[in-house]
Amino acid sequence: MPPPTLPPASPAPVSAEVRLAYVLRHFRLAYPGGPDVAIGYASQQPRVAIADLSAGFFDGNAPYPAAPHWRDWQGRQVPFFFDNATAESLLIFQENKAIIAADIISGAFYLLSGWQEYFSSERDRHGRFPYGASVQQQYNFVTLPVVNYYFDVLKTAVEHVSGQPLHPRRWGSQQAEFAAFISHDVDNLRSAWKAPAKAALKQRKFGLFGKLLWQHLTQPDAWDNLEAVAASTAHHGAKSTFFMLPSAKKAPNGTPNADYELTLDLERRLQNLRAAGCEQALHTPLGTAGSYEALRNTWRHHWSLAMRGNRFHYLSWEPRQTITLVNKAGFPFDSTLGFAEYFGFRNSYCQPFYPFDFTSSQAAEFLEIPLNVMDATLHHPNYLQLKPAEILPALQPIFAEIKRFGGVASVLWHNENFDPANTKNGPQQFHEIMAHLRQQGAAFLTGHEISQAFASEDSAPNF
């Protein structure tokens, strides 16, 4: 199946001033309430001076810069793009001044904005920018939130010139060191019986096939389990966010959307789940990530169901269109941006952020809660095939990075993978992850609560 037609790149100019403002806005959000310190390129003679080493890269349309220079920072090897490899010291302290030898503004903008995705022509069969075409894969740092490390360098410089400590964002009423966003994409409610029924037919076990068919016609499906999913999440002190897929019609390329309809009975159940503290958001169907009309109509039709956040089905996202469309449609938050093929940090950042819209050369108005972990990524024929005992140990390092920088651990576990029959990436593995996050002190928050935490950003000083 060929990928959809790639729309043309039509970027507006991205000046150094725009890049600086975009990066410093997110630095301010990462360390709210910090002192008012002038930060900029050395030619501006600020108190925190950053080397300007982009060398005209952002005047062109190349998707990839020169290879990064790896440096030790706080005991970690970190890749620095746009660096002066001959400068032995990354950070130089002077009286009332600090000098950063790497162009961390350009590096942070390149990664956080998704520059590589916008200007690359690489897409997979679902129209997504593939992990295999990313700098994260090429240089093996997808599990490292590189932009947060750049910000840590900048934080150290600001602390030197101001004499005041900067503290990462805290979360929830308990002022936790990090937050966790637990979500469930509801693609299927009525299909648990299909795989075993197909196997029974293949093995000519017609009696078993008849039994499974009768159960399907007369009993609730094992995947029709939203209340049980909510209870499993609540067991750990968390609230589920259900992304509901409102279309049962197949996409133009034949890929399925939902196997259910949003009936009055299902809407009643969703209302009861909301009353119990769960959140609902739209899992917008295939075909909407590149069409404003389709996206707007889906959004408006289901606004009454209190589905006010978004995640695209199949993590569909066209970098040259989708940010503009989501922004225009008015979603307050989205949680699509993660690599389907690997867990970690697609934009090399462990906190929510405002995506950069290259068509207008400014930040979008909606908040992106990046997706770090998807159950299908961990065990699927097309992705990783971790053994059950390997899953939590593989994820613990990225959770530690998120905690270190006051970020959000975003975990997607499909409702169908709460089926007890799934022993690969099923309920047991979900409970192990949740127990770990709880033991580490995460504040479990909904998408709305996370977006509200950013609503007071204008009260913070501008660096």
PDB file of N, CA, C and O in Angstrom, residues 135-196:
ATOM      1  N   VAL A 135      16.754  11.506  13.277  1.00  0.00           N
ATOM      2  CA  VAL A 135      18.068  11.631  13.914  1.00  0.00           C
ATOM      3  C   VAL A 135      18.098  10.857  15.224  1.00  0.00           C
ATOM      4  O   VAL A 135      19.163  10.404  15.666  1.00  0.00           O
ATOM      5  N   GLN A 136      16.943  10.703  15.862  1.00  0.00           N
ATOM      6  CA  GLN A 136      16.886   9.920  17.096  1.00  0.00           C
ATOM      7  C   GLN A 136      17.326   8.478  16.852  1.00  0.00           C
ATOM      8  O   GLN A 136      18.049   7.891  17.672  1.00  0.00           O
ATOM      9  N   GLN A 137      16.908   7.923  15.716  1.00  0.00           N
ATOM     10  CA  GLN A 137      17.330   6.558  15.381  1.00  0.00           C
ATOM     11  C   GLN A 137      18.766   6.540  14.873  1.00  0.00           C
ATOM     12  O   GLN A 137      19.570   5.678  15.258  1.00  0.00           O
ATOM     13  N   GLN A 138      19.112   7.486  14.025  1.00  0.00           N
ATOM     14  CA  GLN A 138      20.442   7.489  13.410  1.00  0.00           C
ATOM     15  C   GLN A 138      21.546   7.586  14.451  1.00  0.00           C
ATOM     16  O   GLN A 138      22.580   6.900  14.342  1.00  0.00           O
ATOM     17  N   TYR A 139      21.326   8.423  15.488  1.00  0.00           N
ATOM     18  CA  TYR A 139      22.361   8.640  16.494  1.00  0.00           C
ATOM     19  C   TYR A 139      22.016   7.980  17.827  1.00  0.00           C
ATOM     20  O   TYR A 139      22.708   8.199  18.823  1.00  0.00           O
ATOM     21  N   ASN A 140      20.927   7.198  17.835  1.00  0.00           N
ATOM     22  CA  ASN A 140      20.584   6.354  18.983  1.00  0.00           C
ATOM     23  C   ASN A 140      20.370   7.152  20.271  1.00  0.00           C
ATOM     24  O   ASN A 140      20.999   6.883  21.302  1.00  0.00           O
ATOM     25  N   PHE A 141      19.453   8.141  20.221  1.00  0.00           N
ATOM     26  CA  PHE A 141      19.155   8.870  21.453  1.00  0.00           C
ATOM     27  C   PHE A 141      17.651   9.073  21.674  1.00  0.00           C
ATOM     28  O   PHE A 141      17.231  10.007  22.352  1.00  0.00           O
ATOM     29  N   VAL A 142      16.821   8.184  21.143  1.00  0.00           N
ATOM     30  CA  VAL A 142      15.379   8.363  21.279  1.00  0.00           C
ATOM     31  C   VAL A 142      14.927   8.263  22.732  1.00  0.00           C
ATOM     32  O   VAL A 142      13.892   8.829  23.104  1.00  0.00           O
ATOM     33  N   THR A 143      15.670   7.578  23.576  1.00  0.00           N
ATOM     34  CA  THR A 143      15.279   7.450  24.986  1.00  0.00           C
ATOM     35  C   THR A 143      15.917   8.529  25.856  1.00  0.00           C
ATOM     36  O   THR A 143      15.811   8.471  27.090  1.00  0.00           O
ATOM     37  N   LEU A 144      16.558   9.501  25.247  1.00  0.00           N
ATOM     38  CA  LEU A 144      17.176  10.603  25.979  1.00  0.00           C
ATOM     39  C   LEU A 144      16.462  11.911  25.631  1.00  0.00           C
ATOM     40  O   LEU A 144      16.410  12.285  24.457  1.00  0.00           O
ATOM     41  N   PRO A 145      15.907  12.623  26.609  1.00  0.00           N
ATOM     42  CA  PRO A 145      15.248  13.905  26.305  1.00  0.00           C
ATOM     43  C   PRO A 145      16.288  15.011  26.123  1.00  0.00           C
ATOM     44  O   PRO A 145      16.542  15.821  27.017  1.00  0.00           O
ATOM     45  N   VAL A 146      16.865  15.060  24.943  1.00  0.00           N
ATOM     46  CA  VAL A 146      18.034  15.899  24.685  1.00  0.00           C
ATOM     47  C   VAL A 146      17.740  17.376  24.944  1.00  0.00           C
ATOM     48  O   VAL A 146      18.572  18.103  25.499  1.00  0.00           O
ATOM     49  N   VAL A 147      16.562  17.836  24.552  1.00  0.00           N
ATOM     50  CA  VAL A 147      16.229  19.250  24.764  1.00  0.00           C
ATOM     51  C   VAL A 147      16.219  19.585  26.248  1.00  0.00           C
ATOM     52  O   VAL A 147      16.653  20.672  26.654  1.00  0.00           O
ATOM     53  N   ASN A 148      15.773  18.667  27.071  1.00  0.00           N
ATOM     54  CA  ASN A 148      15.799  18.906  28.518  1.00  0.00           C
ATOM     55  C   ASN A 148      17.231  19.032  29.029  1.00  0.00           C
ATOM     56  O   ASN A 148      17.508  19.811  29.950  1.00  0.00           O
ATOM     57  N   TYR A 149      18.156  18.283  28.433  1.00  0.00           N
ATOM     58  CA  TYR A 149      19.550  18.435  28.819  1.00  0.00           C
ATOM     59  C   TYR A 149      20.104  19.775  28.352  1.00  0.00           C
ATOM     60  O   TYR A 149      20.895  20.417  29.069  1.00  0.00           O
ATOM     61  N   TYR A 150      19.718  20.235  27.168  1.00  0.00           N
ATOM     62  CA  TYR A 150      20.110  21.584  26.748  1.00  0.00           C
ATOM     63  C   TYR A 150      19.586  22.624  27.748  1.00  0.00           C
ATOM     64  O   TYR A 150      20.295  23.571  28.103  1.00  0.00           O
ATOM     65  N   PHE A 151      18.340  22.432  28.165  1.00  0.00           N
ATOM     66  CA  PHE A 151      17.756  23.360  29.136  1.00  0.00           C
ATOM     67  C   PHE A 151      18.482  23.280  30.481  1.00  0.00           C
ATOM     68  O   PHE A 151      18.571  24.282  31.208  1.00  0.00           O
ATOM     69  N   ASP A 152      18.990  22.108  30.821  1.00  0.00           N
ATOM     70  CA  ASP A 152      19.730  21.977  32.076  1.00  0.00           C
ATOM     71  C   ASP A 152      21.030  22.774  32.018  1.00  0.00           C
ATOM     72  O   ASP A 152      21.454  23.376  33.015  1.00  0.00           O
ATOM     73  N   VAL A 153      21.662  22.788  30.850  1.00  0.00           N
ATOM     74  CA  VAL A 153      22.848  23.632  30.665  1.00  0.00           C
ATOM     75  C   VAL A 153      22.467  25.097  30.842  1.00  0.00           C
ATOM     76  O   VAL A 153      23.149  25.860  31.550  1.00  0.00           O
ATOM     77  N   LEU A 154      21.376  25.511  30.205  1.00  0.00           N
ATOM     78  CA  LEU A 154      20.920  26.894  30.298  1.00  0.00           C
ATOM     79  C   LEU A 154      20.517  27.244  31.724  1.00  0.00           C
ATOM     80  O   LEU A 154      20.809  28.341  32.216  1.00  0.00           O
ATOM     81  N   LYS A 155      19.867  26.325  32.394  1.00  0.00           N
ATOM     82  CA  LYS A 155      19.491  26.524  33.804  1.00  0.00           C
ATOM     83  C   LYS A 155      20.730  26.795  34.659  1.00  0.00           C
ATOM     84  O   LYS A 155      20.737  27.716  35.503  1.00  0.00           O
ATOM     85  N   THR A 156      21.783  26.013  34.449  1.00  0.00           N
ATOM     86  CA  THR A 156      23.008  26.187  35.221  1.00  0.00           C
ATOM     87  C   THR A 156      23.616  27.563  34.977  1.00  0.00           C
ATOM     88  O   THR A 156      24.102  28.220  35.915  1.00  0.00           O
ATOM     89  N   ALA A 157      23.549  28.018  33.733  1.00  0.00           N
ATOM     90  CA  ALA A 157      24.076  29.342  33.399  1.00  0.00           C
ATOM     91  C   ALA A 157      23.247  30.445  34.061  1.00  0.00           C
ATOM     92  O   ALA A 157      23.810  31.403  34.614  1.00  0.00           O
ATOM     93  N   VAL A 158      21.934  30.326  34.018  1.00  0.00           N
ATOM     94  CA  VAL A 158      21.060  31.335  34.632  1.00  0.00           C
ATOM     95  C   VAL A 158      21.269  31.375  36.148  1.00  0.00           C
ATOM     96  O   VAL A 158      21.300  32.457  36.754  1.00  0.00           O
ATOM     97  N   GLU A 159      21.424  30.224  36.749  1.00  0.00           N
ATOM     98  CA  GLU A 159      21.663  30.191  38.195  1.00  0.00           C
ATOM     99  C   GLU A 159      22.969  30.894  38.551  1.00  0.00           C
ATOM    100  O   GLU A 159      23.059  31.573  39.584  1.00  0.00           O
ATOM    101  N   HIS A 160      23.979  30.756  37.705  1.00  0.00           N
ATOM    102  CA  HIS A 160      25.256  31.414  37.979  1.00  0.00           C
ATOM    103  C   HIS A 160      25.128  32.933  37.942  1.00  0.00           C
ATOM    104  O   HIS A 160      25.611  33.620  38.861  1.00  0.00           O
ATOM    105  N   VAL A 161      24.498  33.462  36.904  1.00  0.00           N
ATOM    106  CA  VAL A 161      24.453  34.920  36.768  1.00  0.00           C
ATOM    107  C   VAL A 161      23.429  35.562  37.702  1.00  0.00           C
ATOM    108  O   VAL A 161      23.563  36.742  38.061  1.00  0.00           O
ATOM    109  N   SER A 162      22.412  34.816  38.104  1.00  0.00           N
ATOM    110  CA  SER A 162      21.367  35.388  38.961  1.00  0.00           C
ATOM    111  C   SER A 162      21.597  35.113  40.438  1.00  0.00           C
ATOM    112  O   SER A 162      21.063  35.830  41.295  1.00  0.00           O
ATOM    113  N   GLY A 163      22.357  34.075  40.726  1.00  0.00           N
ATOM    114  CA  GLY A 163      22.540  33.696  42.122  1.00  0.00           C
ATOM    115  C   GLY A 163      21.313  33.054  42.730  1.00  0.00           C
ATOM    116  O   GLY A 163      21.227  32.904  43.957  1.00  0.00           O
ATOM    117  N   GLN A 164      20.345  32.659  41.887  1.00  0.00           N
ATOM    118  CA  GLN A 164      19.107  32.056  42.371  1.00  0.00           C
ATOM    119  C   GLN A 164      18.916  30.676  41.753  1.00  0.00           C
ATOM    120  O   GLN A 164      19.186  30.483  40.568  1.00  0.00           O
ATOM    121  N   PRO A 165      18.440  29.724  42.552  1.00  0.00           N
ATOM    122  CA  PRO A 165      18.190  28.388  41.997  1.00  0.00           C
ATOM    123  C   PRO A 165      16.913  28.350  41.162  1.00  0.00           C
ATOM    124  O   PRO A 165      15.946  29.069  41.452  1.00  0.00           O
ATOM    125  N   LEU A 166      16.927  27.556  40.117  1.00  0.00           N
ATOM    126  CA  LEU A 166      15.729  27.303  39.306  1.00  0.00           C
ATOM    127  C   LEU A 166      15.246  25.894  39.612  1.00  0.00           C
ATOM    128  O   LEU A 166      16.052  24.968  39.738  1.00  0.00           O
ATOM    129  N   HIS A 167      13.935  25.745  39.713  1.00  0.00           N
ATOM    130  CA  HIS A 167      13.352  24.459  40.069  1.00  0.00           C
ATOM    131  C   HIS A 167      12.425  23.983  38.953  1.00  0.00           C
ATOM    132  O   HIS A 167      11.664  24.775  38.381  1.00  0.00           O
ATOM    133  N   PRO A 168      12.482  22.683  38.630  1.00  0.00           N
ATOM    134  CA  PRO A 168      11.574  22.155  37.600  1.00  0.00           C
ATOM    135  C   PRO A 168      10.123  22.290  38.014  1.00  0.00           C
ATOM    136  O   PRO A 168       9.792  22.428  39.207  1.00  0.00           O
ATOM    137  N   ARG A 169       9.257  22.240  37.031  1.00  0.00           N
ATOM    138  CA  ARG A 169       7.819  22.297  37.273  1.00  0.00           C
ATOM    139  C   ARG A 169       7.390  21.178  38.217  1.00  0.00           C
ATOM    140  O   ARG A 169       7.889  20.049  38.154  1.00  0.00           O
ATOM    141  N   ARG A 170       6.465  21.500  39.122  1.00  0.00           N
ATOM    142  CA  ARG A 170       5.850  20.501  39.999  1.00  0.00           C
ATOM    143  C   ARG A 170       4.407  20.276  39.555  1.00  0.00           C
ATOM    144  O   ARG A 170       3.791  21.143  38.935  1.00  0.00           O
ATOM    145  N   TRP A 171       3.871  19.098  39.930  1.00  0.00           N
ATOM    146  CA  TRP A 171       2.599  18.670  39.360  1.00  0.00           C
ATOM    147  C   TRP A 171       1.578  18.280  40.422  1.00  0.00           C
ATOM    148  O   TRP A 171       1.911  17.598  41.392  1.00  0.00           O
ATOM    149  N   GLY A 172       0.337  18.731  40.203  1.00  0.00           N
ATOM    150  CA  GLY A 172      -0.779  18.297  41.032  1.00  0.00           C
ATOM    151  C   GLY A 172      -0.795  18.934  42.400  1.00  0.00           C
ATOM    152  O   GLY A 172       0.112  19.672  42.788  1.00  0.00           O
ATOM    153  N   SER A 173      -1.836  18.606  43.145  1.00  0.00           N
ATOM    154  CA  SER A 173      -1.991  19.183  44.478  1.00  0.00           C
ATOM    155  C   SER A 173      -0.880  18.750  45.422  1.00  0.00           C
ATOM    156  O   SER A 173      -0.549  19.458  46.370  1.00  0.00           O
ATOM    157  N   GLN A 174      -0.283  17.572  45.147  1.00  0.00           N
ATOM    158  CA  GLN A 174       0.804  17.087  45.996  1.00  0.00           C
ATOM    159  C   GLN A 174       2.163  17.617  45.577  1.00  0.00           C
ATOM    160  O   GLN A 174       3.178  17.265  46.166  1.00  0.00           O
ATOM    161  N   GLN A 175       2.187  18.477  44.521  1.00  0.00           N
ATOM    162  CA  GLN A 175       3.442  19.058  44.028  1.00  0.00           C
ATOM    163  C   GLN A 175       4.468  17.960  43.744  1.00  0.00           C
ATOM    164  O   GLN A 175       5.623  18.002  44.180  1.00  0.00           O
ATOM    165  N   ALA A 176       4.033  16.984  42.984  1.00  0.00           N
ATOM    166  CA  ALA A 176       4.867  15.835  42.653  1.00  0.00           C
ATOM    167  C   ALA A 176       6.004  16.230  41.715  1.00  0.00           C
ATOM    168  O   ALA A 176       5.904  17.206  40.959  1.00  0.00           O
ATOM    169  N   GLU A 177       7.061  15.436  41.725  1.00  0.00           N
ATOM    170  CA  GLU A 177       8.218  15.718  40.890  1.00  0.00           C
ATOM    171  C   GLU A 177       7.941  15.483  39.409  1.00  0.00           C
ATOM    172  O   GLU A 177       8.633  16.045  38.552  1.00  0.00           O
ATOM    173  N   PHE A 178       6.977  14.641  39.104  1.00  0.00           N
ATOM    174  CA  PHE A 178       6.592  14.428  37.712  1.00  0.00           C
ATOM    175  C   PHE A 178       5.150  13.958  37.665  1.00  0.00           C
ATOM    176  O   PHE A 178       4.548  13.645  38.691  1.00  0.00           O
ATOM    177  N   ALA A 179       4.595  13.957  36.474  1.00  0.00           N
ATOM    178  CA  ALA A 179       3.202  13.565  36.289  1.00  0.00           C
ATOM    179  C   ALA A 179       3.125  12.357  35.358  1.00  0.00           C
ATOM    180  O   ALA A 179       4.082  12.028  34.648  1.00  0.00           O
ATOM    181  N   ALA A 180       1.966  11.698  35.377  1.00  0.00           N
ATOM    182  CA  ALA A 180       1.707  10.590  34.454  1.00  0.00           C
ATOM    183  C   ALA A 180       0.328  10.772  33.851  1.00  0.00           C
ATOM    184  O   ALA A 180      -0.631  11.107  34.550  1.00  0.00           O
ATOM    185  N   PHE A 181       0.256  10.577  32.548  1.00  0.00           N
ATOM    186  CA  PHE A 181      -0.980  10.692  31.782  1.00  0.00           C
ATOM    187  C   PHE A 181      -1.302   9.311  31.223  1.00  0.00           C
ATOM    188  O   PHE A 181      -0.570   8.790  30.373  1.00  0.00           O
ATOM    189  N   ILE A 182      -2.385   8.711  31.711  1.00  0.00           N
ATOM    190  CA  ILE A 182      -2.727   7.329  31.368  1.00  0.00           C
ATOM    191  C   ILE A 182      -3.934   7.347  30.439  1.00  0.00           C
ATOM    192  O   ILE A 182      -5.005   7.843  30.796  1.00  0.00           O
ATOM    193  N   SER A 183      -3.742   6.798  29.237  1.00  0.00           N
ATOM    194  CA  SER A 183      -4.801   6.875  28.243  1.00  0.00           C
ATOM    195  C   SER A 183      -5.028   5.526  27.581  1.00  0.00           C
ATOM    196  O   SER A 183      -4.176   4.631  27.624  1.00  0.00           O
ATOM    197  N   HIS A 184      -6.197   5.427  26.944  1.00  0.00           N
ATOM    198  CA  HIS A 184      -6.608   4.194  26.282  1.00  0.00           C
ATOM    199  C   HIS A 184      -7.281   4.548  24.954  1.00  0.00           C
ATOM    200  O   HIS A 184      -8.324   5.203  24.947  1.00  0.00           O
ATOM    201  N   ASP A 185      -6.697   4.128  23.850  1.00  0.00           N
ATOM    202  CA  ASP A 185      -7.345   4.291  22.557  1.00  0.00           C
ATOM    203  C   ASP A 185      -8.335   3.151  22.379  1.00  0.00           C
ATOM    204  O   ASP A 185      -7.953   1.970  22.443  1.00  0.00           O
ATOM    205  N   VAL A 186      -9.583   3.509  22.162  1.00  0.00           N
ATOM    206  CA  VAL A 186     -10.641   2.493  22.044  1.00  0.00           C
ATOM    207  C   VAL A 186     -10.908   2.277  20.555  1.00  0.00           C
ATOM    208  O   VAL A 186     -11.769   2.918  19.950  1.00  0.00           O
ATOM    209  N   ASP A 187     -10.153   1.372  19.963  1.00  0.00           N
ATOM    210  CA  ASP A 187     -10.325   1.035  18.552  1.00  0.00           C
ATOM    211  C   ASP A 187     -11.370  -0.060  18.363  1.00  0.00           C
ATOM    212  O   ASP A 187     -12.107  -0.054  17.372  1.00  0.00           O
ATOM    213  N   ASN A 188     -11.404  -0.990  19.305  1.00  0.00           N
ATOM    214  CA  ASN A 188     -12.252  -2.176  19.166  1.00  0.00           C
ATOM    215  C   ASN A 188     -12.972  -2.484  20.476  1.00  0.00           C
ATOM    216  O   ASN A 188     -12.361  -2.465  21.548  1.00  0.00           O
ATOM    217  N   LEU A 189     -14.258  -2.783  20.339  1.00  0.00           N
ATOM    218  CA  LEU A 189     -15.066  -3.244  21.477  1.00  0.00           C
ATOM    219  C   LEU A 189     -15.697  -4.612  21.217  1.00  0.00           C
ATOM    220  O   LEU A 189     -16.182  -5.239  22.156  1.00  0.00           O
ATOM    221  N   ARG A 190     -15.673  -5.064  19.959  1.00  0.00           N
ATOM    222  CA  ARG A 190     -16.447  -6.251  19.606  1.00  0.00           C
ATOM    223  C   ARG A 190     -15.670  -7.290  18.813  1.00  0.00           C
ATOM    224  O   ARG A 190     -16.266  -8.128  18.121  1.00  0.00           O
ATOM    225  N   SER A 191     -14.355  -7.297  18.940  1.00  0.00           N
ATOM    226  CA  SER A 191     -13.562  -8.157  18.058  1.00  0.00           C
ATOM    227  C   SER A 191     -12.677  -9.161  18.780  1.00  0.00           C
ATOM    228  O   SER A 191     -11.838  -9.814  18.155  1.00  0.00           O
ATOM    229  N   ALA A 192     -12.833  -9.326  20.093  1.00  0.00           N
ATOM    230  CA  ALA A 192     -11.982 -10.276  20.815  1.00  0.00           C
ATOM    231  C   ALA A 192     -12.173 -11.700  20.315  1.00  0.00           C
ATOM    232  O   ALA A 192     -11.246 -12.513  20.343  1.00  0.00           O
ATOM    233  N   TRP A 193     -13.356 -12.002  19.832  1.00  0.00           N
ATOM    234  CA  TRP A 193     -13.672 -13.371  19.426  1.00  0.00           C
ATOM    235  C   TRP A 193     -13.072 -13.750  18.073  1.00  0.00           C
ATOM    236  O   TRP A 193     -12.941 -14.922  17.747  1.00  0.00           O
ATOM    237  N   LYS A 194     -12.670 -12.769  17.273  1.00  0.00           N
ATOM    238  CA  LYS A 194     -12.311 -13.050  15.879  1.00  0.00           C
ATOM    239  C   LYS A 194     -11.070 -13.915  15.735  1.00  0.00           C
ATOM    240  O   LYS A 194     -11.054 -14.876  14.958  1.00  0.00           O
ATOM    241  N   ALA A 195      -9.994 -13.589  16.432  1.00  0.00           N
ATOM    242  CA  ALA A 195      -8.756 -14.356  16.279  1.00  0.00           C
ATOM    243  C   ALA A 195      -8.928 -15.813  16.705  1.00  0.00           C
ATOM    244  O   ALA A 195      -8.544 -16.724  15.954  1.00  0.00           O
ATOM    245  N   PRO A 196      -9.516 -16.086  17.893  1.00  0.00           N
ATOM    246  CA  PRO A 196      -9.710 -17.502  18.237  1.00  0.00           C
ATOM    247  C   PRO A 196     -10.708 -18.211  17.318  1.00  0.00           C
ATOM    248  O   PRO A 196     -10.557 -19.405  17.039  1.00  0.00           O
TER     249      PRO A 196
END
